[in-house]
């Protein structure tokens, strides 16, 4: 089916890209807490500190601030002064005793407002006490009536600490890898067809899919590297997923070099197809299995399912799935163009002879 | 010393609008690390451009061959 | 496919190896030379260092042995033998021969390393088992890629480019398992990577047996 002379799936990739870029860049992040300064306190004295919010509207509705220890003990901040849209000044007197059996404890901060909804900064405050008095601490850290937090129903991407706005990279970096995997399986299929039916066109298809997969893979490594630099503070980590990605790149580069070193087209098709099938089928299980056995910085490892409810929420999903589709279709489009040029080239050199 | 002072002024000018983040002490980390996303998009765009250039070159070669035959 | 054929062919391979011993001799010289170099330059070894050096030397040794498996096949050997024996039989014989050779070289390297740099190596039988499991997959990958690269122009270079990413996981698993052995563990302990090696072995056996008939077809 064609529309204005272009296959429908190519149009679809264009439309999806427009959707992904506009929606993925324009939807704001959920309001969150960027920083709390200072954050180390001795209990039993009046303290003062500042909370910095992100994307928040503190002047529209003065928020309530809570401190939380180990899931159940809450206490409300004494006085809140709104300095600007994104800045709060808190004055609070922490009670003499904490509701725990330790000298030092980490407390989370919850800022809750009608406009922004509730946002949490986990384990940021470090509170220390000199002596332990569990009963009194629990009494002081229990609210009279349960706190009702405001939910925000507006369409937002989730706010994650350290990641912040780079959560949008899921639509570009992660989808790039999905596109690469799709191309990889495509080339595997056509390599299998080369072995079975030995048609020269299938060989060119497999080759051009590998070519585009290498481009996608290199771009994936570069974008991932940039993202890692500003998230984990390093260009390259010894993460199992990175090593496996580098490994699959090496395989495909070997495939391209092997292609260049055989002259006879028929034999080249057979040999490279055999290598492609062997390499991909032997290595792919490792790429999918090994990261799940060992710990990794990436989601979906150490026994967790990839893209479970912790990593993705519904707002992200509405952009992520279209972006994966868009990148897969773009990859196949690029491979299609490359293959058509290769076919013309082959015909051309035949005519020339 | 002079250089250092100038740099401070420039940095202050850049980061004045982005007082959002306390740890925003460089360009990429300002405004909630949004520039990292732009960087990623730029890299992808450059990669696709590189592919276009390669494609263009191959088609050019074909065109030249075709002209020679005629 | 008869077993007697395979036995005859392996025997032929061994005879051929001994008739032109200089190639295997070069590998053994390389093996002992690098071991001595390692001994010469590294003073006091921890077992991590020992392990790393052992596997690096072994990587090179298996590459040097592996690329010669299908060397002169193309030109002369093919015409003579392919009529007598089925290609699959020749391939299998070559693969088994490479496997035996790699295990022998591995044991030799292990002995030389222990001679020069004595270290408590743990259970010897587990080492033997490790070398066997490792070399099943290793020899299959090496001989298959040696066959592929023998069709290309620059065989030696091509071979190492093709093989390196494929043997990477296998060498990683072998490395981690032998580290476990050096710490006094058993090969069947939960921390060993034996199951990954066995998985790779099974996968590569299945793949080679599926792919080979297609390549012979023309």
Coordinates of C-alpha atoms in Angstrom, one line a residue:
Chain A
X1 CA 0.0 0.0 0.0
X2 CA 1.4 3.3 -1.0
X3 CA 0.6 6.9 -0.2
X4 CA 2.0 9.7 -2.3
X5 CA 4.5 7.2 -3.7
X6 CA 5.9 6.1 -0.4
X7 CA 5.1 2.9 1.4
X8 CA 2.8 3.3 4.3
X9 CA 5.2 2.1 7.0
X10 CA 7.7 4.8 6.0
X11 CA 5.0 7.4 6.4
X12 CA 4.2 5.8 9.7
X13 CA 7.8 6.2 10.9
X14 CA 7.7 9.9 10.0
X15 CA 4.5 10.5 11.8
X16 CA 5.7 8.6 14.8
X17 CA 8.9 10.6 14.9
X18 CA 7.0 13.9 14.8
X19 CA 4.9 12.6 17.7
X20 CA 7.9 11.3 19.7
X21 CA 9.9 14.5 19.4
X22 CA 7.1 16.9 20.2
X23 CA 5.5 14.8 22.9
X24 CA 8.8 13.6 24.3
X25 CA 10.3 17.0 24.6
X26 CA 7.3 19.2 25.5
X27 CA 5.6 17.2 28.3
X28 CA 7.0 18.6 31.5
X29 CA 8.4 16.5 34.4
X30 CA 6.5 16.0 37.5
X31 CA 7.4 18.6 40.2
X32 CA 10.1 17.3 42.4
X33 CA 12.8 18.2 45.0
X34 CA 16.2 18.9 43.7
X35 CA 18.2 19.6 46.8
X36 CA 18.0 20.2 50.5
X37 CA 20.7 22.4 52.1
X38 CA 22.0 21.8 54.8
X39 CA 20.9 18.3 55.5
X40 CA 22.7 17.1 58.6
X41 CA 21.1 17.9 61.9
X42 CA 21.3 17.1 65.6
X43 CA 17.8 16.6 67.1
X44 CA 16.5 18.7 69.9
X45 CA 17.4 22.0 68.5
X46 CA 15.7 24.5 66.2
X47 CA 17.1 24.2 62.7
X48 CA 16.7 26.1 59.4
X49 CA 17.2 24.8 55.9
X50 CA 16.2 25.4 52.3
X51 CA 14.4 23.1 49.9
X52 CA 14.9 23.5 46.2
X53 CA 12.1 22.4 44.0
X54 CA 12.1 21.6 40.3
X55 CA 9.1 22.5 38.0
X56 CA 7.2 23.5 41.2
X57 CA 4.8 26.3 41.9
X58 CA 5.2 27.0 45.5
X59 CA 3.7 30.5 45.4
X60 CA 0.4 29.3 43.9
X61 CA -0.3 27.1 46.9
X62 CA 1.8 27.0 50.0
X63 CA 2.9 23.4 50.4
X64 CA 3.0 21.2 53.5
X65 CA 6.3 19.6 54.4
X66 CA 6.7 16.3 56.2
X67 CA 9.7 14.3 57.4
X68 CA 9.5 10.5 57.3
X69 CA 11.5 7.7 58.9
X70 CA 11.2 4.1 57.9
X71 CA 7.9 4.1 56.1
X72 CA 5.6 4.8 59.1
X73 CA 6.8 7.6 61.3
X74 CA 5.9 11.0 60.0
X75 CA 6.2 14.5 61.5
X76 CA 5.1 17.8 60.0
X77 CA 7.5 20.8 59.6
X78 CA 6.7 23.7 62.0
X79 CA 7.0 26.7 59.7
X80 CA 7.4 27.2 56.0
X81 CA 8.4 30.3 54.3
X82 CA 7.9 30.5 50.5
X83 CA 10.8 32.4 48.9
X84 CA 10.1 31.8 45.3
X85 CA 8.4 29.3 43.0
X86 CA 11.1 26.8 43.5
X87 CA 12.5 27.7 46.9
X88 CA 11.2 27.0 50.4
X89 CA 12.7 28.0 53.8
X90 CA 11.9 25.6 56.6
X91 CA 12.2 26.2 60.3
X92 CA 11.7 23.2 62.5
X93 CA 12.4 21.9 66.0
X94 CA 13.1 18.2 65.9
X95 CA 11.9 16.4 69.0
X96 CA 14.6 15.2 71.4
X97 CA 14.2 11.5 70.4
X98 CA 13.9 9.6 67.2
X99 CA 11.6 6.6 66.7
X100 CA 14.5 4.2 66.0
X101 CA 17.0 2.2 67.9
X102 CA 20.0 3.9 66.2
X103 CA 22.0 7.0 66.9
X104 CA 21.9 8.1 63.3
X105 CA 19.0 7.7 60.9
X106 CA 18.1 8.9 57.4
X107 CA 14.9 10.7 56.9
X108 CA 13.0 11.4 53.7
X109 CA 11.4 14.7 53.0
X110 CA 7.9 15.0 51.5
X111 CA 6.6 18.2 50.0
X112 CA 2.9 18.2 49.4
X113 CA 0.9 20.9 47.7
X114 CA -2.5 21.1 46.0
X115 CA -1.0 22.3 42.7
X116 CA 2.1 20.1 42.4
X117 CA 1.0 17.0 44.2
X118 CA 3.3 15.2 46.6
X119 CA 7.0 14.8 45.9
X120 CA 9.5 12.9 47.9
X121 CA 13.3 13.2 48.4
X122 CA 14.3 9.8 49.8
X123 CA 16.8 9.5 52.6
X124 CA 18.3 12.9 52.3
X125 CA 18.2 14.3 55.9
X126 CA 20.7 12.8 58.3
X127 CA 19.5 13.1 61.9
X128 CA 21.5 12.1 64.9
X129 CA 20.5 11.7 68.5
X130 CA 22.6 11.4 71.6
X131 CA 20.5 8.9 73.6
X132 CA 17.8 6.5 72.6
X133 CA 14.2 6.7 74.0
X134 CA 12.1 4.7 71.6
X135 CA 8.6 5.2 73.2
X136 CA 8.9 9.0 73.3
X137 CA 10.3 9.1 69.8
X138 CA 7.4 7.1 68.4
X139 CA 5.0 9.4 70.1
X140 CA 6.6 12.5 68.7
X141 CA 6.8 11.1 65.2
X142 CA 3.2 10.0 64.9
X143 CA 0.7 12.4 63.5
X144 CA -2.7 13.1 65.1
X145 CA -4.6 12.3 62.0
X146 CA -3.2 10.5 59.0
X147 CA -1.8 12.8 56.4
X148 CA -3.8 13.0 53.1
X149 CA -1.3 13.5 50.3
X150 CA -2.5 15.2 47.1
X151 CA -2.3 13.2 43.9
X152 CA -1.5 14.9 40.7
X153 CA -3.5 13.7 37.8
X154 CA -2.0 15.9 35.1
X155 CA 0.0 14.3 32.3
X156 CA 3.7 14.3 33.4
X157 CA 6.9 12.3 33.1
X158 CA 8.1 11.0 36.4
X159 CA 10.7 12.9 38.3
X160 CA 13.7 10.7 39.2
X161 CA 16.7 11.8 41.3
X162 CA 20.0 12.0 39.3
X163 CA 18.2 11.5 36.0
X164 CA 15.9 14.6 36.0
X165 CA 15.2 15.6 32.4
X166 CA 17.4 12.9 31.0
X167 CA 14.6 10.4 31.6
X168 CA 13.5 11.6 28.1
X169 CA 16.6 9.8 26.7
X170 CA 14.6 6.6 27.0
X171 CA 12.8 7.6 23.8
X172 CA 16.1 8.1 21.9
X173 CA 18.9 6.0 23.4
X174 CA 16.9 2.9 24.5
X175 CA 14.8 2.9 21.3
X176 CA 18.0 3.0 19.2
X177 CA 19.0 -0.3 20.8
X178 CA 15.6 -1.8 20.1
X179 CA 16.0 -0.7 16.5
X180 CA 19.4 -2.4 16.4
X181 CA 18.0 -5.6 17.8
X182 CA 15.2 -5.6 15.2
X183 CA 17.7 -5.1 12.4
X184 CA 19.9 -7.9 13.9
X185 CA 17.0 -10.3 13.8
X186 CA 16.1 -9.1 10.3
X187 CA 19.6 -9.8 9.0
X188 CA 19.6 -13.2 10.8
X189 CA 16.4 -14.1 8.9
X190 CA 17.8 -13.1 5.5
X191 CA 21.1 -14.8 6.2
X192 CA 19.1 -18.0 6.9
X193 CA 17.3 -17.4 3.6
X194 CA 20.7 -17.1 1.8
X195 CA 21.7 -20.5 3.1
X196 CA 18.4 -22.0 2.2
X197 CA 17.6 -20.5 -1.2
X198 CA 20.9 -18.8 -2.1
X199 CA 19.4 -15.7 -3.7
X200 CA 21.8 -12.8 -4.2
X201 CA 19.1 -10.3 -3.2
X202 CA 18.7 -11.8 0.2
X203 CA 22.4 -11.5 0.8
X204 CA 22.3 -7.8 0.0
X205 CA 19.4 -7.4 2.3
X206 CA 21.2 -9.1 5.2
X207 CA 24.3 -7.0 4.5
X208 CA 22.4 -3.7 4.5
X209 CA 20.6 -4.5 7.7
X210 CA 23.9 -5.3 9.4
X211 CA 25.3 -2.0 8.0
X212 CA 22.4 0.0 9.5
X213 CA 22.6 -2.0 12.7
X214 CA 26.2 -1.1 13.1
X215 CA 25.3 2.6 12.6
X216 CA 22.6 2.3 15.2
X217 CA 24.9 0.4 17.6
X218 CA 27.7 3.0 17.3
X219 CA 25.1 5.8 17.9
X220 CA 23.7 3.8 20.8
X221 CA 27.2 3.5 22.4
X222 CA 27.9 7.2 21.9
X223 CA 24.6 8.5 23.2
X224 CA 24.8 6.0 26.1
X225 CA 28.3 7.3 26.8
X226 CA 27.1 10.9 26.9
X227 CA 24.2 10.0 29.1
X228 CA 26.4 8.0 31.5
X229 CA 28.9 10.9 31.7
X230 CA 26.2 13.1 33.3
X231 CA 24.5 10.4 35.3
X232 CA 27.2 8.1 36.7
X233 CA 30.1 10.6 36.1
X234 CA 32.0 8.3 33.7
X235 CA 32.1 7.8 29.9
X236 CA 32.3 4.0 30.2
X237 CA 31.5 1.6 33.0
X238 CA 32.4 -2.0 33.3
X239 CA 28.7 -2.8 33.1
X240 CA 27.7 -6.2 31.6
X241 CA 25.3 -4.6 29.2
X242 CA 27.9 -2.3 27.8
X243 CA 30.3 -5.1 27.3
X244 CA 27.7 -7.2 25.6
X245 CA 26.8 -4.3 23.3
X246 CA 30.5 -3.8 22.5
X247 CA 30.8 -7.5 21.8
X248 CA 27.9 -7.5 19.3
X249 CA 29.5 -4.4 17.6
X250 CA 32.7 -6.4 17.3
X251 CA 30.8 -9.3 15.7
X252 CA 29.2 -7.1 13.1
X253 CA 32.4 -5.3 12.3
X254 CA 34.0 -8.7 11.8
X255 CA 31.1 -9.5 9.5
X256 CA 31.7 -6.4 7.4
X257 CA 35.5 -7.1 7.2
X258 CA 34.8 -10.7 6.2
X259 CA 32.6 -9.4 3.4
X260 CA 35.3 -7.1 2.2
X261 CA 37.9 -9.9 2.0
X262 CA 36.0 -12.4 -0.2
X263 CA 35.7 -11.6 -3.9
X264 CA 33.5 -14.2 -5.4
X265 CA 29.9 -13.0 -4.7
X266 CA 28.3 -16.5 -4.4
X267 CA 30.9 -17.8 -1.9
X268 CA 30.8 -14.4 -0.1
X269 CA 27.1 -14.7 0.4
X270 CA 27.3 -18.3 1.8
X271 CA 30.3 -17.7 4.1
X272 CA 29.1 -14.4 5.5
X273 CA 25.6 -15.8 6.0
X274 CA 27.0 -18.8 7.9
X275 CA 29.1 -16.5 10.1
X276 CA 26.2 -14.2 10.8
X277 CA 23.9 -17.0 11.8
X278 CA 26.6 -18.7 13.9
X279 CA 27.7 -15.5 15.7
X280 CA 24.2 -14.1 16.3
X281 CA 22.7 -17.3 17.5
X282 CA 25.7 -18.1 19.7
X283 CA 26.0 -14.6 21.2
X284 CA 22.4 -13.3 21.5
X285 CA 21.4 -15.7 24.3
X286 CA 24.3 -14.3 26.2
X287 CA 23.2 -10.7 25.7
X288 CA 19.8 -11.5 27.0
X289 CA 20.7 -14.0 29.7
X290 CA 24.0 -12.8 31.2
X291 CA 22.8 -9.3 32.2
X292 CA 20.0 -10.9 34.1
X293 CA 22.3 -13.1 36.1
X294 CA 24.7 -10.4 37.2
X295 CA 24.2 -7.0 38.7
X296 CA 24.1 -4.1 36.4
X297 CA 23.4 -0.4 36.5
X298 CA 20.8 -0.8 33.7
X299 CA 17.2 -1.6 34.4
X300 CA 16.0 -5.1 33.9
X301 CA 19.0 -6.8 35.5
X302 CA 19.8 -8.8 38.6
X303 CA 16.5 -10.7 38.3
X304 CA 14.3 -7.7 37.7
X305 CA 12.1 -7.7 34.6
X306 CA 13.1 -5.1 32.1
X307 CA 10.8 -2.1 32.0
X308 CA 8.7 -3.2 34.9
X309 CA 6.5 -0.9 36.8
X310 CA 9.5 0.6 38.7
X311 CA 11.3 1.9 35.6
X312 CA 8.4 2.9 33.4
X313 CA 5.1 4.6 34.2
X314 CA 2.2 5.0 31.9
X315 CA 3.1 8.5 30.8
X316 CA 6.5 7.3 29.6
X317 CA 5.0 4.3 27.9
X318 CA 2.7 6.4 25.7
X319 CA 5.9 7.9 24.1
X320 CA 8.3 5.0 24.5
X321 CA 6.4 2.4 22.5
X322 CA 5.8 4.7 19.6
X323 CA 9.5 5.7 19.6
X324 CA 10.6 2.1 19.6
X325 CA 8.3 1.5 16.6
X326 CA 9.6 4.6 14.9
X327 CA 13.2 3.6 15.3
X328 CA 12.6 0.1 14.1
X329 CA 10.8 1.4 11.0
X330 CA 13.5 4.0 10.3
X331 CA 16.1 1.3 10.5
X332 CA 14.3 -0.9 8.0
X333 CA 13.8 2.1 5.8
X334 CA 17.5 2.9 5.9
X335 CA 18.4 -0.7 5.2
X336 CA 16.0 -0.7 2.3
X337 CA 17.6 2.3 0.7
X338 CA 21.1 0.9 1.2
X339 CA 20.0 -2.5 -0.3
X340 CA 18.5 -0.8 -3.4
X341 CA 21.7 1.1 -4.0
X342 CA 23.7 -2.1 -3.6
X343 CA 21.4 -3.9 -6.1
X344 CA 21.9 -1.0 -8.7
X345 CA 25.6 -1.1 -8.0
X346 CA 25.8 -4.9 -8.7
X347 CA 23.8 -4.6 -11.9
X348 CA 26.0 -1.7 -12.9
X349 CA 29.2 -3.6 -12.5
X350 CA 27.7 -6.6 -14.4
X351 CA 26.8 -4.3 -17.3
X352 CA 30.2 -2.8 -17.2
X353 CA 31.8 -6.2 -17.6
Chain B
X1 CA 44.0 35.4 37.5
X2 CA 42.3 37.7 35.1
X3 CA 41.2 34.8 33.0
X4 CA 39.7 33.2 36.0
X5 CA 37.6 36.2 36.9
X6 CA 36.4 36.5 33.4
X7 CA 35.3 32.9 33.4
X8 CA 33.4 33.5 36.6
X9 CA 31.5 36.4 35.1
X10 CA 30.7 34.3 32.0
X11 CA 29.6 31.3 34.0
X12 CA 27.4 33.6 36.2
X13 CA 25.8 35.1 33.1
X14 CA 25.1 31.6 31.7
X15 CA 23.7 30.2 34.9
X16 CA 21.8 33.2 36.1
X17 CA 18.6 32.0 34.5
X18 CA 19.2 28.5 35.6
X19 CA 19.2 29.1 39.4
X20 CA 17.0 26.0 39.5
X21 CA 19.7 23.6 40.5
X22 CA 22.2 24.0 43.3
X23 CA 24.6 21.5 41.8
X24 CA 24.3 23.0 38.3
X25 CA 27.9 23.9 37.9
X26 CA 28.3 23.2 34.3
X27 CA 26.5 23.6 31.0
X28 CA 25.3 20.0 30.6
X29 CA 23.9 19.7 34.1
X30 CA 22.0 23.0 34.0
X31 CA 18.2 23.1 33.7
X32 CA 17.7 19.6 35.0
X33 CA 20.3 18.0 32.6
X34 CA 18.1 18.9 29.7
X35 CA 21.1 19.6 27.5
X36 CA 22.1 16.0 27.7
X37 CA 18.9 15.1 25.9
X38 CA 19.7 17.7 23.2
X39 CA 23.2 16.2 22.9
X40 CA 21.8 12.8 22.4
X41 CA 19.4 14.0 19.7
X42 CA 22.3 15.9 18.1
X43 CA 24.4 12.7 18.0
X44 CA 21.6 10.7 16.4
X45 CA 21.0 13.4 13.9
X46 CA 24.7 13.5 13.0
X47 CA 24.7 9.7 12.6
X48 CA 21.8 9.8 10.2
X49 CA 23.4 12.6 8.3
X50 CA 26.5 10.5 7.9
X51 CA 24.4 7.7 6.5
X52 CA 22.9 10.2 4.0
X53 CA 26.3 11.4 2.9
X54 CA 27.4 7.8 2.3
X55 CA 24.2 7.1 0.3
X56 CA 24.7 10.2 -1.7
X57 CA 28.2 9.3 -2.6
X58 CA 27.2 5.8 -3.8
X59 CA 24.3 7.2 -5.9
X60 CA 26.7 9.8 -7.4
X61 CA 29.1 7.0 -8.5
X62 CA 26.2 5.2 -10.1
X63 CA 25.2 8.4 -12.0
X64 CA 28.7 8.9 -13.3
X65 CA 28.8 5.3 -14.5
X66 CA 25.5 5.7 -16.3
X67 CA 26.7 8.9 -18.0
X68 CA 29.8 7.1 -19.2
X69 CA 27.7 4.4 -20.8
X70 CA 25.6 6.8 -22.6
Chain C
X1 CA 29.6 -41.6 8.7
X2 CA 31.7 -44.5 10.2
X3 CA 33.8 -44.1 13.3
X4 CA 36.6 -46.1 11.7
X5 CA 36.8 -43.3 9.1
X6 CA 37.1 -40.6 11.8
X7 CA 39.8 -42.6 13.6
X8 CA 41.8 -43.1 10.3
X9 CA 41.5 -39.4 9.5
X10 CA 42.6 -38.3 13.0
X11 CA 45.5 -40.6 12.8
X12 CA 46.3 -39.1 9.4
X13 CA 46.2 -35.6 10.9
X14 CA 48.6 -36.6 13.7
X15 CA 50.9 -38.1 11.1
X16 CA 50.7 -35.0 9.0
X17 CA 51.5 -32.9 12.1
X18 CA 54.6 -34.9 12.9
X19 CA 55.8 -34.9 9.3
X20 CA 55.9 -31.1 9.4
X21 CA 56.5 -30.7 13.1
X22 CA 57.9 -27.1 12.7
X23 CA 54.4 -25.6 13.0
X24 CA 53.4 -27.3 16.2
X25 CA 57.0 -26.8 17.4
X26 CA 56.6 -23.1 16.8
X27 CA 53.4 -23.1 18.9
X28 CA 55.1 -25.0 21.7
X29 CA 58.1 -22.7 21.5
X30 CA 55.8 -19.7 21.7
X31 CA 54.0 -21.2 24.7
X32 CA 57.1 -21.9 26.7
X33 CA 58.7 -18.6 25.6
X34 CA 55.8 -16.5 26.7
X35 CA 55.6 -18.4 30.0
X36 CA 59.2 -17.7 30.6
X37 CA 58.7 -14.1 29.7
X38 CA 55.9 -13.9 32.2
X39 CA 58.0 -15.6 34.8
X40 CA 60.9 -13.3 34.1
X41 CA 59.1 -10.0 34.3
X42 CA 56.5 -10.6 37.0
X43 CA 58.0 -10.9 40.4
X44 CA 55.7 -12.1 43.1
X45 CA 52.4 -13.4 41.7
X46 CA 49.0 -13.2 43.3
X47 CA 46.7 -15.9 42.0
X48 CA 44.5 -13.3 40.1
X49 CA 47.6 -12.3 38.1
X50 CA 48.6 -15.9 37.6
X51 CA 45.1 -16.6 36.3
X52 CA 45.0 -13.6 34.0
X53 CA 48.4 -14.4 32.5
X54 CA 47.5 -18.1 32.0
X55 CA 44.3 -17.3 30.1
X56 CA 46.0 -14.6 27.9
X57 CA 48.8 -17.0 26.9
X58 CA 46.2 -19.7 26.3
X59 CA 44.1 -17.3 24.2
X60 CA 47.1 -16.8 21.9
X61 CA 48.1 -20.4 21.8
X62 CA 44.6 -21.5 20.8
X63 CA 44.5 -18.9 18.1
X64 CA 47.8 -20.0 16.7
X65 CA 46.7 -23.6 16.7
X66 CA 43.2 -22.9 15.5
X67 CA 43.9 -21.0 12.3
X68 CA 45.9 -23.9 10.8
X69 CA 43.1 -26.4 10.9
X70 CA 41.7 -25.7 7.4
X71 CA 44.8 -24.3 5.8
X72 CA 45.8 -26.1 2.6
X73 CA 42.4 -27.6 2.3
X74 CA 41.3 -25.4 -0.6
X75 CA 43.8 -26.2 -3.2
X76 CA 45.1 -29.7 -3.2
X77 CA 43.7 -31.6 -0.2
X78 CA 40.1 -31.2 -1.3
X79 CA 40.4 -32.8 -4.7
X80 CA 42.2 -35.8 -3.2
X81 CA 40.1 -36.5 -0.1
X82 CA 36.7 -35.2 -0.7
X83 CA 35.8 -38.0 -3.0
X84 CA 36.9 -40.7 -0.6
X85 CA 35.3 -39.3 2.5
X86 CA 32.2 -37.2 3.2
X87 CA 33.1 -33.6 3.9
X88 CA 31.3 -33.8 7.3
X89 CA 33.5 -36.7 8.3
X90 CA 36.7 -34.7 7.4
X91 CA 35.4 -31.7 9.3
X92 CA 34.5 -33.8 12.4
X93 CA 37.9 -35.5 12.4
X94 CA 39.6 -32.1 12.1
X95 CA 37.5 -30.7 14.9
X96 CA 38.3 -33.7 17.2
X97 CA 42.0 -33.5 16.4
X98 CA 42.0 -29.7 17.3
X99 CA 40.2 -30.5 20.5
X100 CA 42.8 -33.1 21.5
X101 CA 45.6 -30.8 20.6
X102 CA 44.1 -27.9 22.5
X103 CA 43.6 -30.0 25.6
X104 CA 47.2 -31.2 25.4
X105 CA 48.6 -27.7 24.9
X106 CA 46.5 -26.5 27.8
X107 CA 47.9 -29.2 30.1
X108 CA 51.4 -28.4 28.9
X109 CA 50.9 -24.7 29.6
X110 CA 49.4 -25.5 33.0
X111 CA 52.5 -27.6 33.8
X112 CA 55.0 -25.0 32.6
X113 CA 53.2 -22.3 34.5
X114 CA 53.3 -24.4 37.7
X115 CA 56.9 -25.3 37.1
X116 CA 58.0 -21.6 36.7
X117 CA 55.5 -20.0 39.1
X118 CA 54.4 -22.5 41.7
X119 CA 51.0 -21.7 43.2
X120 CA 48.4 -23.7 45.0
X121 CA 46.1 -24.6 42.2
X122 CA 43.3 -26.4 44.0
X123 CA 41.8 -29.6 42.7
X124 CA 43.7 -31.0 39.6
X125 CA 40.9 -33.1 38.4
X126 CA 38.6 -30.0 38.3
X127 CA 41.2 -28.2 36.2
X128 CA 41.2 -31.1 33.8
X129 CA 37.4 -31.0 33.6
X130 CA 37.5 -27.3 33.1
X131 CA 40.0 -27.7 30.2
X132 CA 37.8 -30.3 28.6
X133 CA 34.5 -28.4 28.8
X134 CA 36.2 -25.2 27.7
X135 CA 37.9 -26.8 24.8
X136 CA 34.8 -28.5 23.4
X137 CA 33.3 -25.1 22.6
X138 CA 36.6 -23.5 21.9
X139 CA 37.6 -26.1 19.3
X140 CA 34.2 -26.0 17.6
X141 CA 34.3 -22.2 17.3
X142 CA 37.9 -22.2 16.2
X143 CA 37.6 -24.8 13.5
X144 CA 34.3 -23.4 12.1
X145 CA 35.9 -20.0 11.8
X146 CA 39.1 -21.4 10.5
X147 CA 37.0 -23.0 7.8
X148 CA 35.2 -19.7 7.0
X149 CA 38.3 -17.6 7.0
X150 CA 40.2 -20.1 4.8
X151 CA 37.8 -19.0 2.0
X152 CA 38.9 -15.4 2.3
X153 CA 42.0 -13.6 1.1
X154 CA 43.8 -12.8 4.3
X155 CA 43.4 -15.9 6.3
X156 CA 45.4 -15.3 9.5
X157 CA 44.2 -11.8 10.2
X158 CA 40.6 -12.6 9.2
X159 CA 40.6 -15.6 11.5
X160 CA 41.5 -13.5 14.6
X161 CA 39.0 -10.8 13.7
X162 CA 36.2 -13.4 13.4
X163 CA 37.1 -15.5 16.4
X164 CA 37.8 -12.9 19.0
X165 CA 34.3 -11.7 19.7
X166 CA 33.0 -15.3 19.5
X167 CA 35.4 -16.8 22.0
X168 CA 35.1 -13.7 24.3
X169 CA 32.3 -15.1 26.5
X170 CA 33.9 -18.5 26.6
X171 CA 37.2 -17.2 27.8
X172 CA 35.4 -15.0 30.3
X173 CA 33.6 -18.0 31.7
X174 CA 36.8 -20.1 31.8
X175 CA 38.6 -17.2 33.5
X176 CA 36.0 -16.9 36.2
X177 CA 35.8 -20.6 36.8
X178 CA 39.6 -21.1 37.1
X179 CA 39.6 -18.1 39.5
X180 CA 37.2 -20.1 41.6
X181 CA 39.4 -23.2 41.4
X182 CA 42.4 -21.2 42.5
X183 CA 40.5 -20.0 45.5
X184 CA 40.0 -23.6 46.5
X185 CA 36.5 -24.1 45.1
X186 CA 35.1 -27.0 43.1
X187 CA 34.0 -26.8 39.5
X188 CA 30.4 -27.8 40.4
X189 CA 30.1 -25.0 43.0
X190 CA 27.3 -22.5 42.5
X191 CA 29.7 -19.6 41.6
X192 CA 31.3 -21.4 38.7
X193 CA 30.4 -20.5 35.2
X194 CA 30.3 -24.1 34.1
X195 CA 26.6 -23.9 33.0
X196 CA 27.4 -21.0 30.7
X197 CA 30.3 -23.0 29.1
X198 CA 28.0 -26.0 28.7
X199 CA 25.3 -23.8 27.2
X200 CA 27.8 -22.3 24.7
X201 CA 29.0 -25.9 23.9
X202 CA 25.5 -27.2 23.2
X203 CA 24.6 -24.1 21.1
X204 CA 27.8 -24.3 19.0
X205 CA 27.4 -28.0 18.4
X206 CA 23.8 -27.5 17.2
X207 CA 24.7 -24.6 15.0
X208 CA 27.6 -26.2 13.3
X209 CA 25.7 -29.4 12.6
X210 CA 22.9 -27.2 11.1
X211 CA 25.0 -24.8 9.1
X212 CA 27.7 -27.1 7.7
X213 CA 25.5 -29.0 5.2
X214 CA 24.4 -25.7 3.7
X215 CA 28.0 -24.6 3.1
X216 CA 29.0 -27.9 1.5
X217 CA 26.1 -27.7 -0.8
X218 CA 27.8 -25.9 -3.7

